[in-house]
Structure formats: structure tokens, C-alpha cells
């Protein structure tokens, strides 16, 4: 298990984490910031000039998961992780990958009002004992204050996703006691879908659904970053078209009246750490307003859905999915399925 202590600078994550080690038997401190420091030493400096934060590195997000899995082969757990995580898509990617490894997460937000946070940040900077320490503290203070705005922007989704502990009037020990009790009662559990990580090429089936304006339906999974088509991995022994129909029913509560017709068959090239495989897109037809009003959202799998135009979809989908959608729409217009290899029509 991972106890993820979220919150901005000044919320008390580090001090609470140290106290929590005494309250949760077998626990170990796991600081993903060390992974960022390591990457800074190993990657070219130019790479860091391209980003604002080491969390923007896909390598860091993957290492957070891989390292957690490795640590839990050495220690019983839980891992206590005091780490600010404000971007929801990064939460999806990291927590979803942990769920795929069957590593449960307790997400706890340590929160305090902005005036309290500013006072704590200022106190930390004023406590420096010499010039060098003061300069470092001043830099940390600027960095911390810059994150108060993004924290305020992220607060709405954080409060909905995590168990909140208000640290305004709590000592570090009292904060840790509140967190330990929350962990014991199961608070902050991230009930997201557990999709096993592939170990070889996969076969996946997606279904395109449309409204009466010919806009296509996209869904926002809770377990990975980015928008997607309804659909999923074809199970062993399952026909791809049946997998698409099953996924639409499971994800959205929509029972398709007939087997959808194939629009695109696309071979996705392996790109480490992904294995690639065959990707099929089907035409699920147009949904009436009545059926759209009955669309469901399983909280453990999908966060949102939206009908979008082709232009809007280009801004929302990763390039590989956007290219697949673009050709699927052309195939729908022409009434003839297309065979793609790495997104390029063949034959």
C-alpha cells in the first residue's frame, strides 16, 4: 500500500510523514523527489530546459510506479509518500499504473488556508542560519509561493478525490494520527479500475458513437491520462466486435442494438515501454437525445464524457489516437473500412 500525502508547500507533508512512520507498523518513507534529483543528474540539461517541473518528465512518472513496486518487494509497507501532485492527468497516470500492479493507494490531502500556508513558508525561510542557507531558503520560498496559485486551481478536484485533513490547528503528530486513523478505516482509497499492464502486443476494440450533429463521443478515464474512445482490450477468446459492444455497455450503460460495422483496423507499432498491437474502431451509430440522457459514468473507470467535433478532438486526443479517429471518420463517410499500419493507410 501507498499512503500518498498530497498538498502544497507548507501543508506539513514532510513532518507528518516522519511522525506517521511511528504509527503505521512496517511503514517506509518513499520520497519520489529523489527520483527527480537523479534524473536531473542523468538526463541532458537541455531536457530540463524544455519543462517547468521534473513531474513533466514521463520518465519520472514511470519511475515513481516502478520504484514503488521494487520497494514493496523489499519492505512490507505501507510506503509513506509526501509528494505534491496537482495535475489531475498525472494523478491518473501514476495511480492508474499503481492499480494495474495491484498496489492500493490511500490518497490524503493535507490542507491549510492560504494565509496559514504563507506564514509557514515565510517562517521556514526566516529560520536560515547563514548566508548560503538564507539564499537557498529564499529560492525555496519563491518556489513555494509560486505553487499556491496552481494549488488553489487544483483544490476542487483534490478535495473530491482525496481524504482531506485540515492541518491549520494541528501539530505534525496530531496530523499523523488523523492520517493513520483514516488509513485504518479505508478513507482516501482510490477505487479506480485495475487494468493489468500488458506484457505483449494487445488487441483493442473501440466504438465511435455520435450525436445528431455528427459529433463523436470521447470519454475521460480515471486510470490514465488523456481522452479516449469507449472501448478496451479484447479478452482471450473474445471476438473484437463483441468486446467493443461489451465495453460500451460496461462503461456507459448503452446496449447497442446490433453489431457495429468496422471503420478502421490499425497496427500500432511498439514504442517502449508500450508493446503496441492491433487497434480496431467500429461505428456504433447515432445516439438519440433520450439515450444520451441515460449515459452512465462508472466512477471507478470514467470521469467524464463529451461529444466533440473533429477539430475539438484534435486538441484533446494524443496524436496516435487522433490520427486513427481522422481516418475512421473518412471511412465512415466513404462507407468502406480502412487498413492502417502505424496510422498510415495501406493496400
Coordinates of N, CA and C in Angstrom, one line a residue, residues 126-264:
X126 N 12.8 32.3 7.1 CA 13.4 33.1 8.1 C 14.3 32.3 9.1
X127 N 14.2 31.0 9.1 CA 14.9 30.2 10.0 C 16.3 29.8 9.6
X128 N 16.7 30.3 8.4 CA 18.1 30.1 7.9 C 19.1 30.7 8.8
X129 N 20.3 30.0 9.0 CA 21.3 30.4 10.0 C 22.5 31.1 9.4
X130 N 22.7 30.9 8.1 CA 23.9 31.6 7.5 C 23.5 32.1 6.1
X131 N 24.4 32.8 5.4 CA 24.1 33.4 4.1 C 23.7 32.4 3.1
X132 N 24.5 31.3 3.0 CA 24.2 30.3 2.0 C 22.9 29.7 2.2
X133 N 22.6 29.4 3.5 CA 21.3 28.8 3.8 C 20.2 29.7 3.5
X134 N 20.4 31.0 3.8 CA 19.4 32.0 3.6 C 19.0 32.1 2.1
X135 N 20.1 32.1 1.2 CA 19.8 32.2 -0.2 C 19.0 30.9 -0.7
X136 N 19.4 29.8 -0.2 CA 18.6 28.6 -0.6 C 17.2 28.7 -0.1
X137 N 17.0 29.2 1.1 CA 15.7 29.3 1.7 C 14.9 30.3 0.9
X138 N 15.5 31.4 0.5 CA 14.8 32.4 -0.3 C 14.3 31.8 -1.6
X139 N 15.2 31.0 -2.3 CA 14.8 30.3 -3.5 C 13.6 29.4 -3.3
X140 N 13.7 28.6 -2.2 CA 12.6 27.7 -1.9 C 11.3 28.4 -1.6
X141 N 11.5 29.6 -0.9 CA 10.3 30.4 -0.6 C 9.6 30.9 -1.9
X142 N 10.4 31.4 -2.8 CA 9.8 31.8 -4.1 C 9.1 30.7 -4.8
X143 N 9.7 29.5 -4.8 CA 9.2 28.3 -5.5 C 7.9 27.9 -4.8
X144 N 7.9 28.0 -3.5 CA 6.7 27.6 -2.7 C 5.5 28.5 -3.0
X145 N 5.8 29.8 -2.9 CA 4.8 30.8 -3.2 C 4.2 30.7 -4.6
X146 N 5.0 30.4 -5.5 CA 4.6 30.3 -6.9 C 3.6 29.1 -7.1
X147 N 3.6 28.1 -6.2 CA 2.7 27.0 -6.3 C 1.4 27.2 -5.6
X148 N 1.2 28.3 -4.9 CA 0.0 28.5 -4.2 C -1.2 28.7 -5.2
X149 N -0.9 29.4 -6.3 CA -1.9 29.5 -7.3 C -2.4 28.2 -7.9
X150 N -1.4 27.4 -8.5 CA -1.8 26.1 -9.0 C -2.5 25.2 -8.0
X151 N -2.1 25.3 -6.7 CA -2.8 24.5 -5.7 C -4.2 25.0 -5.6
X152 N -4.5 26.3 -5.5 CA -5.9 26.8 -5.4 C -6.7 26.3 -6.6
X153 N -6.1 26.3 -7.8 CA -6.8 25.8 -9.0 C -7.1 24.3 -9.0
X154 N -6.2 23.6 -8.3 CA -6.4 22.1 -8.3 C -7.3 21.7 -7.1
X155 N -7.6 22.6 -6.2 CA -8.3 22.2 -5.0 C -9.6 21.5 -5.2
X156 N -10.3 21.9 -6.2 CA -11.7 21.3 -6.4 C -11.6 19.8 -6.7
X157 N -10.6 19.4 -7.6 CA -10.6 18.0 -7.9 C -9.8 17.3 -6.8
X158 N -8.9 17.9 -6.1 CA -8.2 17.3 -5.0 C -9.2 16.9 -3.8
X159 N -10.0 17.9 -3.5 CA -11.0 17.6 -2.4 C -12.0 16.5 -2.8
X160 N -12.3 16.4 -4.0 CA -13.2 15.3 -4.5 C -12.5 14.0 -4.6
X161 N -11.2 14.0 -4.7 CA -10.5 12.7 -4.9 C -9.9 12.1 -3.7
X162 N -9.4 13.0 -2.8 CA -8.7 12.6 -1.6 C -9.5 12.8 -0.3
X163 N -9.0 12.1 0.7 CA -9.5 12.3 2.1 C -8.8 13.6 2.6
X164 N -9.5 14.6 3.1 CA -8.9 15.8 3.5 C -8.7 15.9 5.0
X165 N -7.5 16.3 5.4 CA -7.1 16.6 6.8 C -6.7 18.0 6.9
X166 N -7.5 18.8 7.6 CA -7.1 20.2 7.8 C -6.0 20.4 8.8
X167 N -4.9 20.8 8.4 CA -3.7 20.9 9.4 C -3.6 22.2 10.0
X168 N -4.5 23.1 9.8 CA -4.4 24.5 10.3 C -4.0 24.6 11.8
X169 N -4.7 23.8 12.6 CA -4.5 23.9 14.0 C -3.9 22.6 14.6
X170 N -3.3 21.8 13.8 CA -2.8 20.5 14.2 C -1.3 20.6 14.3
X171 N -0.7 19.9 15.2 CA 0.7 19.6 15.3 C 1.0 18.5 14.3
X172 N 2.3 18.3 13.9 CA 2.6 17.2 13.0 C 2.2 15.9 13.5
X173 N 2.3 15.7 14.9 CA 1.9 14.4 15.5 C 0.4 14.2 15.3
X174 N -0.4 15.3 15.6 CA -1.8 15.2 15.5 C -2.3 14.9 14.1
X175 N -1.6 15.6 13.1 CA -1.9 15.3 11.7 C -1.6 13.9 11.4
X176 N -0.5 13.3 11.8 CA -0.2 11.9 11.5 C -1.2 11.0 12.1
X177 N -1.7 11.3 13.3 CA -2.7 10.5 14.0 C -4.0 10.5 13.2
X178 N -4.4 11.7 12.7 CA -5.6 11.7 11.8 C -5.4 10.9 10.5
X179 N -4.2 11.0 10.0 CA -3.9 10.2 8.7 C -4.0 8.7 9.0
X180 N -3.3 8.3 10.1 CA -3.3 6.9 10.5 C -4.7 6.3 10.7
X181 N -5.5 7.1 11.4 CA -6.9 6.7 11.6 C -7.6 6.6 10.3
X182 N -7.4 7.5 9.4 CA -8.0 7.4 8.0 C -7.6 6.2 7.3
X183 N -6.3 5.9 7.4 CA -5.8 4.7 6.7 C -6.5 3.4 7.2
X184 N -6.6 3.4 8.6 CA -7.2 2.2 9.2 C -8.6 2.0 8.8
X185 N -9.3 3.1 8.6 CA -10.8 3.0 8.2 C -11.0 2.9 6.7
X186 N -9.9 3.0 5.9 CA -10.1 2.9 4.5 C -10.4 4.2 3.8
X187 N -10.3 5.3 4.5 CA -10.6 6.6 3.9 C -9.5 6.9 2.9
X188 N -9.9 7.6 1.8 CA -8.9 8.0 0.8 C -8.6 6.9 -0.2
X189 N -9.3 5.8 -0.1 CA -9.0 4.7 -1.1 C -9.4 5.1 -2.5
X190 N -8.5 4.8 -3.4 CA -8.7 5.2 -4.8 C -9.3 4.0 -5.5
X191 N -10.6 4.0 -5.7 CA -11.3 2.9 -6.3 C -11.4 3.1 -7.8
X192 N -10.2 2.9 -8.4 CA -10.1 3.0 -9.9 C -9.9 1.6 -10.5
X193 N -10.2 1.6 -11.8 CA -10.2 0.3 -12.5 C -8.7 -0.2 -12.4
X194 N -8.6 -1.5 -12.3 CA -7.3 -2.2 -12.3 C -7.1 -2.9 -13.6
X195 N -6.5 -2.3 -14.5 CA -6.2 -2.9 -15.8 C -4.7 -3.4 -15.8
X196 N -4.5 -4.7 -15.9 CA -3.1 -5.2 -15.8 C -2.3 -4.6 -16.9
X197 N -1.0 -4.3 -16.6 CA -0.1 -3.8 -17.6 C 0.1 -4.9 -18.6
X198 N 0.1 -4.6 -19.9 CA 0.4 -5.6 -20.9 C 1.8 -6.1 -20.9
X199 N 2.0 -7.3 -21.2 CA 3.3 -7.9 -21.3 C 3.7 -8.3 -22.7
X200 N 2.8 -8.1 -23.7 CA 3.0 -8.4 -25.1 C 2.0 -7.5 -25.9
X201 N 2.0 -7.6 -27.2 CA 1.1 -6.9 -28.0 C -0.3 -7.2 -27.6
X202 N -1.2 -6.2 -27.8 CA -2.6 -6.4 -27.4 C -3.5 -6.1 -28.5
X203 N -4.7 -6.6 -28.4 CA -5.8 -6.3 -29.4 C -6.9 -5.5 -28.7
X204 N -7.2 -4.3 -29.2 CA -8.1 -3.5 -28.5 C -9.2 -3.1 -29.5
X205 N -10.5 -2.9 -29.0 CA -11.6 -2.5 -29.9 C -12.2 -1.3 -29.3
X206 N -12.4 -0.3 -30.1 CA -13.1 1.0 -29.7 C -14.4 1.2 -30.5
X207 N -15.3 1.9 -30.0 CA -16.6 2.2 -30.7 C -16.8 3.7 -30.7
X208 N -17.0 4.2 -31.9 CA -17.4 5.6 -32.1 C -18.9 5.8 -32.0
X209 N -19.3 6.6 -31.2 CA -20.7 7.0 -31.0 C -20.9 8.4 -31.3
X210 N -22.1 8.8 -32.0 CA -22.3 10.1 -32.5 C -23.6 10.7 -32.0
X211 N -23.7 12.0 -31.9 CA -25.0 12.7 -31.7 C -25.6 13.1 -33.0
X212 N -26.7 13.8 -32.9 CA -27.4 14.2 -34.1 C -26.7 15.3 -34.9
X213 N -25.6 15.9 -34.3 CA -24.8 16.9 -35.0 C -23.5 16.2 -35.6
X214 N -23.4 14.9 -35.6 CA -22.3 14.1 -36.0 C -21.0 14.4 -35.2
X215 N -21.2 14.9 -34.0 CA -20.0 15.0 -33.1 C -19.8 13.6 -32.5
X216 N -18.5 13.3 -32.2 CA -18.1 12.0 -31.7 C -18.0 12.0 -30.2
X217 N -18.3 10.9 -29.6 CA -18.2 10.8 -28.1 C -16.8 10.4 -27.7
X218 N -16.2 11.2 -26.8 CA -14.9 10.9 -26.1 C -15.2 10.7 -24.6
X219 N -14.4 9.9 -24.0 CA -14.5 9.6 -22.6 C -13.2 9.9 -21.9
X220 N -13.2 10.3 -20.6 CA -12.0 10.7 -19.8 C -11.8 9.6 -18.8
X221 N -10.9 8.6 -19.0 CA -10.7 7.6 -18.0 C -10.1 8.1 -16.7
X222 N -10.4 7.5 -15.6 CA -9.8 7.9 -14.3 C -8.4 7.2 -14.1
X223 N -8.1 6.2 -14.9 CA -6.9 5.4 -14.6 C -5.8 5.7 -15.5
X224 N -5.9 6.6 -16.5 CA -4.8 7.0 -17.3 C -5.1 8.4 -17.8
X225 N -4.0 9.1 -18.3 CA -4.1 10.5 -18.7 C -4.7 10.5 -20.1
X226 N -5.5 11.6 -20.4 CA -5.9 11.8 -21.8 C -7.3 11.3 -22.1
X227 N -7.9 11.8 -23.1 CA -9.2 11.3 -23.6 C -9.1 10.1 -24.5
X228 N -10.2 9.4 -24.6 CA -10.1 8.1 -25.3 C -11.5 7.8 -25.9
X229 N -11.5 6.8 -26.8 CA -12.8 6.3 -27.3 C -13.4 5.3 -26.3
X230 N -14.7 5.1 -26.2 CA -15.2 4.0 -25.5 C -14.7 2.7 -26.1
X231 N -14.3 1.8 -25.2 CA -13.7 0.5 -25.7 C -12.7 0.0 -24.7
X232 N -11.9 -1.0 -25.2 CA -10.9 -1.6 -24.3 C -10.3 -2.8 -24.9
X233 N -9.5 -3.5 -24.1 CA -8.7 -4.6 -24.5 C -9.7 -5.8 -24.8
X234 N -9.5 -6.5 -25.9 CA -10.2 -7.7 -26.2 C -9.7 -8.9 -25.3
X235 N -10.6 -9.5 -24.6 CA -10.2 -10.6 -23.7 C -9.9 -11.9 -24.5
X236 N -9.2 -12.8 -23.9 CA -8.8 -14.0 -24.5 C -10.1 -14.8 -24.9
X237 N -10.1 -15.2 -26.2 CA -11.2 -16.0 -26.7 C -12.4 -15.1 -27.1
X238 N -12.3 -13.8 -27.0 CA -13.5 -12.9 -27.3 C -13.3 -12.3 -28.7
X239 N -14.5 -12.2 -29.4 CA -14.5 -11.6 -30.7 C -14.3 -10.1 -30.5
X240 N -13.5 -9.4 -31.3 CA -13.3 -8.0 -31.2 C -14.6 -7.2 -31.2
X241 N -15.5 -7.4 -32.1 CA -16.7 -6.6 -32.1 C -17.5 -6.8 -30.8
X242 N -17.5 -8.0 -30.3 CA -18.2 -8.3 -29.0 C -17.6 -7.5 -27.9
X243 N -16.2 -7.4 -27.9 CA -15.5 -6.7 -26.9 C -15.9 -5.2 -26.9
X244 N -16.0 -4.7 -28.1 CA -16.4 -3.3 -28.2 C -17.8 -3.0 -27.7
X245 N -18.8 -3.9 -28.0 CA -20.1 -3.8 -27.5 C -20.2 -4.0 -26.0
X246 N -19.4 -4.9 -25.5 CA -19.3 -5.2 -24.0 C -18.8 -3.9 -23.3
X247 N -17.7 -3.3 -23.8 CA -17.1 -2.2 -23.2 C -18.1 -1.0 -23.2
X248 N -18.8 -0.8 -24.2 CA -19.8 0.3 -24.3 C -20.9 0.1 -23.2
X249 N -21.3 -1.1 -23.1 CA -22.3 -1.4 -22.1 C -21.8 -1.2 -20.7
X250 N -20.5 -1.7 -20.4 CA -20.0 -1.6 -19.1 C -19.6 -0.1 -18.7
X251 N -19.1 0.6 -19.7 CA -18.6 1.9 -19.4 C -19.7 3.0 -19.4
X252 N -20.7 2.8 -20.3 CA -21.7 3.9 -20.5 C -23.1 3.5 -20.2
X253 N -23.3 2.2 -20.1 CA -24.7 1.7 -19.9 C -25.5 1.7 -21.2
X254 N -24.8 1.7 -22.3 CA -25.5 1.7 -23.6 C -25.5 0.3 -24.2
X255 N -26.6 -0.2 -24.5 CA -26.7 -1.5 -25.2 C -26.9 -1.3 -26.7
X256 N -25.9 -1.6 -27.5 CA -26.1 -1.4 -28.9 C -27.0 -2.4 -29.5
X257 N -27.9 -2.0 -30.4 CA -29.0 -2.9 -30.9 C -28.4 -3.9 -31.9
X258 N -27.3 -3.7 -32.5 CA -26.7 -4.6 -33.4 C -25.2 -4.4 -33.4
X259 N -24.5 -5.4 -34.0 CA -23.0 -5.4 -34.1 C -22.6 -4.2 -34.9
X260 N -21.7 -3.3 -34.4 CA -21.3 -2.2 -35.2 C -20.4 -2.6 -36.3
X261 N -20.3 -1.8 -37.4 CA -19.5 -2.1 -38.5 C -18.1 -1.6 -38.3
X262 N -17.1 -2.2 -38.9 CA -15.7 -1.9 -38.8 C -15.4 -0.6 -39.6
X263 N -14.7 0.3 -39.0 CA -14.3 1.5 -39.7 C -12.8 1.5 -40.0
X264 N -12.0 1.1 -39.0 CA -10.5 1.1 -39.2 C -9.9 0.0 -38.4

